[in-house]
Short mmCIF file of N, CA, C and O in Angstrom, two decimals:
data_model
loop_
_atom_site.label_atom_id
_atom_site.label_comp_id
_atom_site.label_asym_id
_atom_site.label_seq_id
_atom_site.Cartn_x
_atom_site.Cartn_y
_atom_site.Cartn_z
N MET A 1 122.15 73.62 86.83
CA MET A 1 121.10 74.52 86.53
C MET A 1 120.05 73.93 85.76
O MET A 1 118.85 74.31 85.84
N PHE A 2 120.21 72.93 84.75
CA PHE A 2 119.22 72.28 84.20
C PHE A 2 118.21 71.64 85.14
O PHE A 2 117.08 71.46 84.91
N VAL A 3 118.78 70.93 86.19
CA VAL A 3 117.89 70.26 87.07
C VAL A 3 117.09 71.22 87.77
O VAL A 3 115.90 71.03 88.08
N ARG A 4 117.64 72.33 88.20
CA ARG A 4 116.83 73.46 88.81
C ARG A 4 115.78 73.96 88.02
O ARG A 4 114.65 74.24 88.34
N PHE A 5 116.13 74.14 86.70
CA PHE A 5 115.06 74.77 85.74
C PHE A 5 114.02 73.84 85.47
O PHE A 5 112.95 74.15 85.36
N THR A 6 114.29 72.50 85.37
CA THR A 6 113.31 71.42 85.27
C THR A 6 112.36 71.39 86.45
O THR A 6 111.02 71.39 86.30
N ALA A 7 112.87 71.50 87.75
CA ALA A 7 111.99 71.57 89.00
C ALA A 7 111.20 72.71 89.00
O ALA A 7 109.99 72.70 89.30
N ALA A 8 111.75 73.92 88.59
CA ALA A 8 110.94 75.09 88.60
C ALA A 8 109.90 75.06 87.49
O ALA A 8 108.65 75.64 87.68
N GLY A 9 110.14 74.40 86.31
CA GLY A 9 109.12 74.28 85.42
C GLY A 9 108.02 73.48 85.94
O GLY A 9 106.79 73.66 85.61
N LEU A 10 108.31 72.28 86.60
CA LEU A 10 107.25 71.51 87.18
C LEU A 10 106.41 72.11 88.16
O LEU A 10 105.23 71.94 88.22
N VAL A 11 106.94 72.98 89.13
CA VAL A 11 106.13 73.62 89.99
C VAL A 11 105.38 74.72 89.42
O VAL A 11 104.22 74.84 89.73
N GLY A 12 105.87 75.46 88.35
CA GLY A 12 105.22 76.48 87.69
C GLY A 12 103.97 75.82 86.76
O GLY A 12 102.87 76.21 86.74
N LEU A 13 104.19 74.76 86.19
CA LEU A 13 103.18 73.89 85.52
C LEU A 13 102.08 73.62 86.45
O LEU A 13 100.97 73.72 85.99
N SER A 14 102.42 73.02 87.48
CA SER A 14 101.54 72.47 88.39
C SER A 14 100.63 73.67 88.99
O SER A 14 99.40 73.51 89.12
N VAL A 15 101.14 74.76 89.28
CA VAL A 15 100.33 75.95 89.96
C VAL A 15 99.51 76.25 88.77
O VAL A 15 98.31 76.80 89.08
N LEU A 16 99.87 76.53 87.48
CA LEU A 16 99.06 77.01 86.44
C LEU A 16 97.90 76.03 86.24
O LEU A 16 96.81 76.40 86.12
N GLU A 17 98.31 74.72 86.19
CA GLU A 17 97.13 73.71 85.94
C GLU A 17 96.07 73.82 86.99
O GLU A 17 94.90 73.76 86.73
N LEU A 18 96.69 73.73 88.33
CA LEU A 18 95.68 73.82 89.29
C LEU A 18 94.90 75.00 89.38
O LEU A 18 93.63 75.04 89.68
N GLY A 19 95.41 76.26 88.93
CA GLY A 19 94.75 77.38 89.01
C GLY A 19 93.73 77.42 87.89
O GLY A 19 92.56 77.86 88.10
N LEU A 20 93.92 76.93 86.67
CA LEU A 20 93.14 76.93 85.61
C LEU A 20 91.88 75.80 85.89
O LEU A 20 90.79 76.11 85.56
N TYR A 21 92.22 74.88 86.67
CA TYR A 21 91.13 73.76 87.03
C TYR A 21 90.32 74.48 88.01
O TYR A 21 88.97 74.42 87.74
N ALA A 22 90.70 75.33 88.91
CA ALA A 22 89.94 75.91 89.92
C ALA A 22 89.06 77.10 89.28
O ALA A 22 87.72 77.14 89.47
N ALA A 23 89.69 77.73 88.34
CA ALA A 23 89.04 78.66 87.57
C ALA A 23 87.80 78.20 86.70
O ALA A 23 86.77 78.77 86.68
N ASP A 24 88.08 77.10 86.11
CA ASP A 24 87.11 76.45 85.30
C ASP A 24 85.89 75.95 86.10
O ASP A 24 84.82 76.06 85.67
N CYS A 25 86.32 75.43 87.28
CA CYS A 25 85.09 74.85 88.05
C CYS A 25 84.48 76.10 88.61
O CYS A 25 83.05 75.94 88.69
N LEU A 26 84.96 77.10 88.92
CA LEU A 26 84.22 78.25 89.47
C LEU A 26 83.37 78.85 88.36
O LEU A 26 82.35 79.48 88.65
N ALA A 27 83.84 79.05 87.29
CA ALA A 27 83.18 79.47 86.13
C ALA A 27 81.94 78.84 85.64
O ALA A 27 80.90 79.35 85.28
N HIS A 28 81.97 77.37 85.83
CA HIS A 28 80.90 76.54 85.52
C HIS A 28 80.04 76.10 86.66
O HIS A 28 79.11 75.33 86.53
N HIS A 29 80.44 76.72 87.94
CA HIS A 29 79.60 76.38 89.06
C HIS A 29 79.67 75.06 89.56
O HIS A 29 78.61 74.45 89.79
N LEU A 30 80.74 74.44 89.36
CA LEU A 30 80.94 73.03 89.75
C LEU A 30 81.83 72.96 90.91
O LEU A 30 82.72 73.81 91.28
N PRO A 31 81.58 71.97 91.68
CA PRO A 31 82.43 71.81 92.92
C PRO A 31 83.89 71.28 92.51
O PRO A 31 84.07 70.53 91.64
N ILE A 32 84.90 71.72 93.27
CA ILE A 32 86.24 71.34 93.00
C ILE A 32 86.46 69.90 93.58
O ILE A 32 86.24 69.79 94.70
N GLN A 33 86.83 69.05 92.78
CA GLN A 33 86.97 67.78 93.30
C GLN A 33 88.37 67.56 93.77
O GLN A 33 89.36 67.92 93.27
N ILE A 34 88.55 67.03 95.19
CA ILE A 34 89.75 66.97 95.94
C ILE A 34 90.66 65.92 95.01
O ILE A 34 91.94 66.24 94.97
N SER A 35 90.22 64.85 94.58
CA SER A 35 91.00 63.89 93.91
C SER A 35 91.64 64.45 92.74
O SER A 35 92.96 64.20 92.44
N HIS A 36 90.96 65.10 91.90
CA HIS A 36 91.57 65.89 90.74
C HIS A 36 92.48 66.82 91.10
O HIS A 36 93.69 67.08 90.42
N GLY A 37 92.31 67.67 92.14
CA GLY A 37 93.22 68.59 92.64
C GLY A 37 94.64 67.95 93.10
O GLY A 37 95.54 68.50 92.92
N VAL A 38 94.44 66.86 93.83
CA VAL A 38 95.52 66.08 94.21
C VAL A 38 96.48 65.64 93.14
O VAL A 38 97.68 65.74 93.07
N LEU A 39 95.82 65.11 92.10
CA LEU A 39 96.56 64.62 90.96
C LEU A 39 97.13 65.75 90.22
O LEU A 39 98.41 65.67 89.70
N LEU A 40 96.55 66.93 90.06
CA LEU A 40 97.16 68.15 89.52
C LEU A 40 98.30 68.71 90.34
O LEU A 40 99.20 69.27 89.72
N SER A 41 98.44 68.42 91.61
CA SER A 41 99.50 68.92 92.54
C SER A 41 100.63 67.97 92.60
O SER A 41 101.52 68.36 93.23
N LEU A 42 100.40 66.86 92.06
CA LEU A 42 101.78 65.85 92.16
C LEU A 42 102.96 66.31 91.38
O LEU A 42 104.06 66.44 92.10
N PRO A 43 102.92 67.05 90.21
CA PRO A 43 104.17 67.77 89.75
C PRO A 43 104.65 68.83 90.70
O PRO A 43 105.93 68.95 90.61
N PHE A 44 103.94 69.54 91.59
CA PHE A 44 104.28 70.36 92.32
C PHE A 44 105.27 69.82 93.45
O PHE A 44 106.36 70.32 93.70
N PHE A 45 104.81 68.77 94.09
CA PHE A 45 105.52 67.98 95.03
C PHE A 45 106.91 67.49 94.44
O PHE A 45 107.72 67.35 95.03
N LEU A 46 106.77 66.89 93.24
CA LEU A 46 107.93 66.15 92.66
C LEU A 46 108.89 67.48 92.40
O LEU A 46 110.14 67.19 92.67
N GLY A 47 108.48 68.62 91.88
CA GLY A 47 109.36 69.60 91.51
C GLY A 47 109.96 70.11 92.90
O GLY A 47 111.28 70.51 92.98
N VAL A 48 109.32 70.23 94.03
CA VAL A 48 109.90 70.64 95.32
C VAL A 48 111.09 69.59 95.67
O VAL A 48 112.00 70.05 96.14
N VAL A 49 110.69 68.21 95.58
CA VAL A 49 111.70 67.33 95.94
C VAL A 49 112.99 67.32 95.10
O VAL A 49 114.12 67.36 95.70
N ILE A 50 112.66 67.65 93.74
CA ILE A 50 113.85 67.86 92.86
C ILE A 50 114.70 69.08 93.26
O ILE A 50 115.87 69.12 93.24
N LEU A 51 113.97 70.12 93.79
CA LEU A 51 114.63 71.42 93.89
C LEU A 51 115.43 71.30 95.27
O LEU A 51 116.74 71.72 95.45
N VAL A 52 114.95 70.46 96.19
CA VAL A 52 115.75 70.11 97.48
C VAL A 52 116.86 69.29 97.09
O VAL A 52 117.87 69.42 97.78
N ARG A 53 116.73 68.33 96.35
CA ARG A 53 117.83 67.27 96.13
C ARG A 53 118.62 67.63 94.80
O ARG A 53 119.07 66.87 94.14
N ALA A 54 118.63 68.86 94.30
CA ALA A 54 119.08 69.18 93.05
C ALA A 54 120.50 68.84 92.83
O ALA A 54 121.00 68.40 91.80
N ARG A 55 121.32 69.23 93.97
CA ARG A 55 122.85 68.91 93.81
C ARG A 55 123.14 67.38 93.57
O ARG A 55 123.93 66.95 92.75
N ALA A 56 122.50 66.66 94.42
CA ALA A 56 122.53 64.99 94.28
C ALA A 56 122.06 64.53 93.03
O ALA A 56 122.71 63.64 92.29
N ILE A 57 120.89 65.09 92.41
CA ILE A 57 120.39 64.71 91.17
C ILE A 57 121.41 65.08 89.98
O ILE A 57 121.57 64.34 89.04
N ALA A 58 121.91 66.29 90.18
CA ALA A 58 122.87 66.73 89.11
C ALA A 58 124.06 65.92 88.93
O ALA A 58 124.62 65.53 87.90
N GLU A 59 124.50 65.71 90.17
CA GLU A 59 125.65 64.70 90.19
C GLU A 59 125.48 63.33 89.85
O GLU A 59 126.36 62.70 89.05
N TRP A 60 124.20 62.96 90.10
CA TRP A 60 124.11 61.52 89.43
C TRP A 60 123.85 61.52 88.05
O TRP A 60 124.30 60.55 87.39
N LEU A 61 123.16 62.55 87.56
CA LEU A 61 123.07 62.64 85.99
C LEU A 61 124.55 62.89 85.44
O LEU A 61 124.71 62.22 84.36
N ALA A 62 125.30 63.60 86.01
CA ALA A 62 126.74 63.84 85.41
C ALA A 62 127.40 62.48 85.37
O ALA A 62 128.15 62.09 84.29
N ASN A 63 127.28 61.67 86.53
CA ASN A 63 128.04 60.21 86.47
C ASN A 63 127.38 59.51 85.53
O ASN A 63 128.00 58.47 84.97
N LYS A 64 126.12 59.53 85.26
CA LYS A 64 125.37 58.63 84.25
C LYS A 64 125.77 58.87 82.75
O LYS A 64 126.00 58.00 81.92
N PHE A 65 126.09 60.24 82.54
CA PHE A 65 126.55 60.65 81.20
C PHE A 65 128.04 60.52 80.78
O PHE A 65 128.47 60.54 79.79
N ASP A 66 128.79 60.31 82.10
CA ASP A 66 130.28 60.12 81.85
C ASP A 66 130.60 58.70 81.25
O ASP A 66 130.03 57.76 81.16
#
């Protein structure tokens, strides 16, 4: 459950940051830079990977703490 919560947090944080960056650029009439958008979306992709591999990651962490 902790692994899934962490992954969901990463996805949510990334969506929030990307949305705020886009809103800030639109409010100041600036172009949205693709490179900055890609950097802000990296936690989203990391969170998706963690969600897909949640069971394996949770088992790996459980073995590490034993």
